[in-house]
Coordinates of N, CA and C in Angstrom, one line a residue:
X1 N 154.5 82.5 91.9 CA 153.9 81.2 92.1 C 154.4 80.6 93.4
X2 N 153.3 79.8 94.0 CA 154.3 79.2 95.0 C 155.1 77.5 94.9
X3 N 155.8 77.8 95.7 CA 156.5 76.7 95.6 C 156.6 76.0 97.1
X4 N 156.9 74.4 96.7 CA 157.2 73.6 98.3 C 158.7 73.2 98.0
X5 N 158.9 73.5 99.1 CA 160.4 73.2 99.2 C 160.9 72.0 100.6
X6 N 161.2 70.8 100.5 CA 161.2 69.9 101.1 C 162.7 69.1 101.7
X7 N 162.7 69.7 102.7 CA 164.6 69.3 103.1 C 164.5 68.1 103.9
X8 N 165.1 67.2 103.5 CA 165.5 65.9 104.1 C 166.4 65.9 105.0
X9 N 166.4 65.7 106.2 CA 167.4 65.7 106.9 C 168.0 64.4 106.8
X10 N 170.3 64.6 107.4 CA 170.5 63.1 107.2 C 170.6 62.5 108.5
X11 N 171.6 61.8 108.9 CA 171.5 60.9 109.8 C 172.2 61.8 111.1
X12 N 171.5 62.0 112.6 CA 172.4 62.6 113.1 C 172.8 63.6 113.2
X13 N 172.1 64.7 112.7 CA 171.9 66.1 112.8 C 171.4 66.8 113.4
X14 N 171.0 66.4 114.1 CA 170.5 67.1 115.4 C 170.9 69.0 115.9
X15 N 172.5 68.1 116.6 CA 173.0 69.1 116.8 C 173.3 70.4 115.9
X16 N 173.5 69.6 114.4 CA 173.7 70.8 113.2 C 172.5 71.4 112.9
X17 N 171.4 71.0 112.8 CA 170.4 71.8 113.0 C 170.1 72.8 114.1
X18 N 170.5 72.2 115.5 CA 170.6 73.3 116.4 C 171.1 74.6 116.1
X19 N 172.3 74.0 115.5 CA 173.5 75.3 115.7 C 173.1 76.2 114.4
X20 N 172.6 76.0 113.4 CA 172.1 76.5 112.3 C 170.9 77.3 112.2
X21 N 170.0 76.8 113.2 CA 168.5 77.2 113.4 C 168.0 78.7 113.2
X22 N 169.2 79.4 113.8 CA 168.8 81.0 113.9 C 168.7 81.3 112.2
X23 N 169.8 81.2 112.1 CA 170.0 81.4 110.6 C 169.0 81.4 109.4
X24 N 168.2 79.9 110.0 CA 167.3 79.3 108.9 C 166.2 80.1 109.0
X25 N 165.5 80.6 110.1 CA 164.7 81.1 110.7 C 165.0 82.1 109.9
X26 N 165.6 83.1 110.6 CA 166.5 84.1 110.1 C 165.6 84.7 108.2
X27 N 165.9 83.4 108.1 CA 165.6 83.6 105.9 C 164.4 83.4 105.7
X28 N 163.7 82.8 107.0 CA 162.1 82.6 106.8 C 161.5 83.6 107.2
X29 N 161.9 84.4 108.2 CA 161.4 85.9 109.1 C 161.4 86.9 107.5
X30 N 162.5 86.5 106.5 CA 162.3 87.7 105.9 C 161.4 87.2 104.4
X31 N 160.8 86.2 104.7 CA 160.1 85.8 103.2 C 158.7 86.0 103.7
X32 N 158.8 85.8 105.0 CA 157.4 86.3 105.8 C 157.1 87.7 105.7
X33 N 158.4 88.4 106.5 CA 158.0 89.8 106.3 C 157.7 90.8 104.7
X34 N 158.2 90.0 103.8 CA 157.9 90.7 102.5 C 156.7 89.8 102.1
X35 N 155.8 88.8 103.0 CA 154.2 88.7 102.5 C 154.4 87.7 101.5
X36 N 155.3 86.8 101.6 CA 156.1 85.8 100.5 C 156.3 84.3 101.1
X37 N 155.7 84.0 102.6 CA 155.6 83.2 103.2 C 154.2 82.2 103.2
X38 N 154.4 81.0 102.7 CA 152.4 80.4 103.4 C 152.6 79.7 104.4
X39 N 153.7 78.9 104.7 CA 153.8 78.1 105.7 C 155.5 77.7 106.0
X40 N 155.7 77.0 107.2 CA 157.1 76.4 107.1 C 157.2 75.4 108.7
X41 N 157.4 74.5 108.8 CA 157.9 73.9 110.0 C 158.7 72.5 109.9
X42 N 159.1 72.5 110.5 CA 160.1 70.6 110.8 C 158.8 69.8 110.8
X43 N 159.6 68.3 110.8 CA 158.7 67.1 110.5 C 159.0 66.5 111.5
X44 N 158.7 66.0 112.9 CA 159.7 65.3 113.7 C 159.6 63.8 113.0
X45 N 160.7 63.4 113.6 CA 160.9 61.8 113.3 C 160.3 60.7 114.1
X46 N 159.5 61.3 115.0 CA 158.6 60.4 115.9 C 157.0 60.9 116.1
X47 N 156.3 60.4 116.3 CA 154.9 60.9 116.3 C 155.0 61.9 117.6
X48 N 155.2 63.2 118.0 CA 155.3 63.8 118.8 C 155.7 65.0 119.0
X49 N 155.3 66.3 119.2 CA 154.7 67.5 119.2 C 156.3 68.0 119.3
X50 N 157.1 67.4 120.4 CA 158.1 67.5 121.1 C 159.3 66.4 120.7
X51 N 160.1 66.1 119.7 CA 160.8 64.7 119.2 C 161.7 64.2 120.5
X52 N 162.0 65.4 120.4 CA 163.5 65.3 121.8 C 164.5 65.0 121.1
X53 N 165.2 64.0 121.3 CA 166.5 63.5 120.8 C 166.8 63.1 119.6
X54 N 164.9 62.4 119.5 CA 164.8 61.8 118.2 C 164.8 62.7 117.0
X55 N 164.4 63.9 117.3 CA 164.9 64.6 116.2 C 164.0 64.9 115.1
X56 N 164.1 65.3 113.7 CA 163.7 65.5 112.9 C 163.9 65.0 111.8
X57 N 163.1 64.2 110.6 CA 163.2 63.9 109.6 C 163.5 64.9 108.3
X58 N 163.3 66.4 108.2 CA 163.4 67.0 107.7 C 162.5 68.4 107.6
X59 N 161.9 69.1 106.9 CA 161.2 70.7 107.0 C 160.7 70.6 105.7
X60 N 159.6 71.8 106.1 CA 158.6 71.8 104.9 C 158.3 73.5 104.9
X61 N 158.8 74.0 103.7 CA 158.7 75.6 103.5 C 157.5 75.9 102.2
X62 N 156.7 76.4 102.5 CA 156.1 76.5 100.9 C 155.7 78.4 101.0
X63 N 156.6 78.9 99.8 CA 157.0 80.4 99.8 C 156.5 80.6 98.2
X64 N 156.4 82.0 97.8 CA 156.1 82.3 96.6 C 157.9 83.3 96.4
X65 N 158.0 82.2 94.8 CA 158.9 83.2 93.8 C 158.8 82.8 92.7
X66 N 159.2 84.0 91.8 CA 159.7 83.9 90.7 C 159.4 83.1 89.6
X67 N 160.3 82.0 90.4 CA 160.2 81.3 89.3 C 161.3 79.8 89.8
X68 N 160.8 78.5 89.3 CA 161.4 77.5 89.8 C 163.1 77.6 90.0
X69 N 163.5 78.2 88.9 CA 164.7 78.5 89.6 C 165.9 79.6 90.7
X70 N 164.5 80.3 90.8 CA 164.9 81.4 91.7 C 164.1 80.4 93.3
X71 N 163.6 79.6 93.3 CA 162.8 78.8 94.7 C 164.7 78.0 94.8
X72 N 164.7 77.3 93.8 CA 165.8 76.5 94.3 C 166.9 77.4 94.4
X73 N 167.4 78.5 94.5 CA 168.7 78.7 94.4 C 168.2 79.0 95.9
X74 N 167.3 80.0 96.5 CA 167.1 79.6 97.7 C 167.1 79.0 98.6
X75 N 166.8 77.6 98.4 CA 166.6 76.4 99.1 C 167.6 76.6 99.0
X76 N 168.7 76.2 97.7 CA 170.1 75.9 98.0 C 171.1 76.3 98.9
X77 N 170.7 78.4 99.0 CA 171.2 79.2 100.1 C 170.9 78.7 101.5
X78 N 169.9 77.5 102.0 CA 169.7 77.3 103.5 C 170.7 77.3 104.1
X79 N 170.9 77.8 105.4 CA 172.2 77.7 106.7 C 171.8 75.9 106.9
X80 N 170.9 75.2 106.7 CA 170.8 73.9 107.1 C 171.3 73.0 105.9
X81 N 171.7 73.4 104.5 CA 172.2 72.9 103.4 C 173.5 72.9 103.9
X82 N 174.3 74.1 104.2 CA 175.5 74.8 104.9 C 175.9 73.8 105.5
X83 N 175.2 73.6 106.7 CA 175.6 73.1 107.9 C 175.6 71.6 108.0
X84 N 175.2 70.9 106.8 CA 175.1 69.4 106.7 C 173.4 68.7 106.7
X85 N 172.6 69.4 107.4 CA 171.9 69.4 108.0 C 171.0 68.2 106.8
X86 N 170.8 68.6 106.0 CA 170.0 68.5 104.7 C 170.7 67.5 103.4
X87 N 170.4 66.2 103.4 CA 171.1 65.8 102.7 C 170.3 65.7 101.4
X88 N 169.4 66.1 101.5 CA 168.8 66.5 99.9 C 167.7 67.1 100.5
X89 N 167.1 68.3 98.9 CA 166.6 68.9 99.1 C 165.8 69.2 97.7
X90 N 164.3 68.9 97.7 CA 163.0 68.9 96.5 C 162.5 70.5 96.7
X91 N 162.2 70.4 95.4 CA 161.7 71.9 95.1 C 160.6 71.3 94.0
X92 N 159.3 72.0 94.3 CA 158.4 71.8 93.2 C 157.3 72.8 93.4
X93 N 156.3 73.5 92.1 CA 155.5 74.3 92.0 C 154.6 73.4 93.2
X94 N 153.5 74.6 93.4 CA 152.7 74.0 94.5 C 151.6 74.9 94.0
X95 N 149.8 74.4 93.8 CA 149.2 75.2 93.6 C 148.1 75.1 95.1
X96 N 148.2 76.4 95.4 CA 147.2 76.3 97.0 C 145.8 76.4 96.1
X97 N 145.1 75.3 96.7 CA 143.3 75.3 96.3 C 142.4 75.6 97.8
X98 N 143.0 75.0 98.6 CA 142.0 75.5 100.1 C 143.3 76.0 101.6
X99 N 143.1 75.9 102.3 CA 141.5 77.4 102.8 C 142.4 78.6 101.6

């Protein structure tokens, strides 16, 4: 099933998301390459393609597992959970209807 998984960034993380980034990537390269990926990207914090400074409000991953609590122990495993990055983080079923 899939699920959306929804990380909140907190105040000022910028830089910890920087330094984390490979990593998070890293767990997404391989949910993609086992065909377990539908989508994933940041949210900027400002209307703008590019935030800059301003940064990110948080990320949006929506992946297929298991089972709701095999999504969250994952989430939980993020290098951006790790790193401070994510001061909370939602997990919920997601049913894809389009495209």
């Amino acid at each position: 099933m899939w699920y959306v998984i929804e990380g909140h960034d907190g105040e000022q993380v910028l830089a910890a998301r920087m330094q984390a980034r490979a990593a998070h990537l890293e767990r997404l390269q391989a949910l993609l390459d086992e065909g377990r990926l539908l989508l994933a990207g940041p949210c900027p914090a400002i209307d703008a393609e590019d935030p800059g400074e301003a940064g990110f409000s948080g990320s949006v991953v929506i992946a297929s597992f298991d089972d709701l609590a095999a999504a969250r122990a994952w989430a939980d495993a993020d290098p951006y959970v790790a790193a401070g990055v994510y001061h909370r983080v939602d997990v919920r079923p997601f049913r894809k209807v389009l495209p």
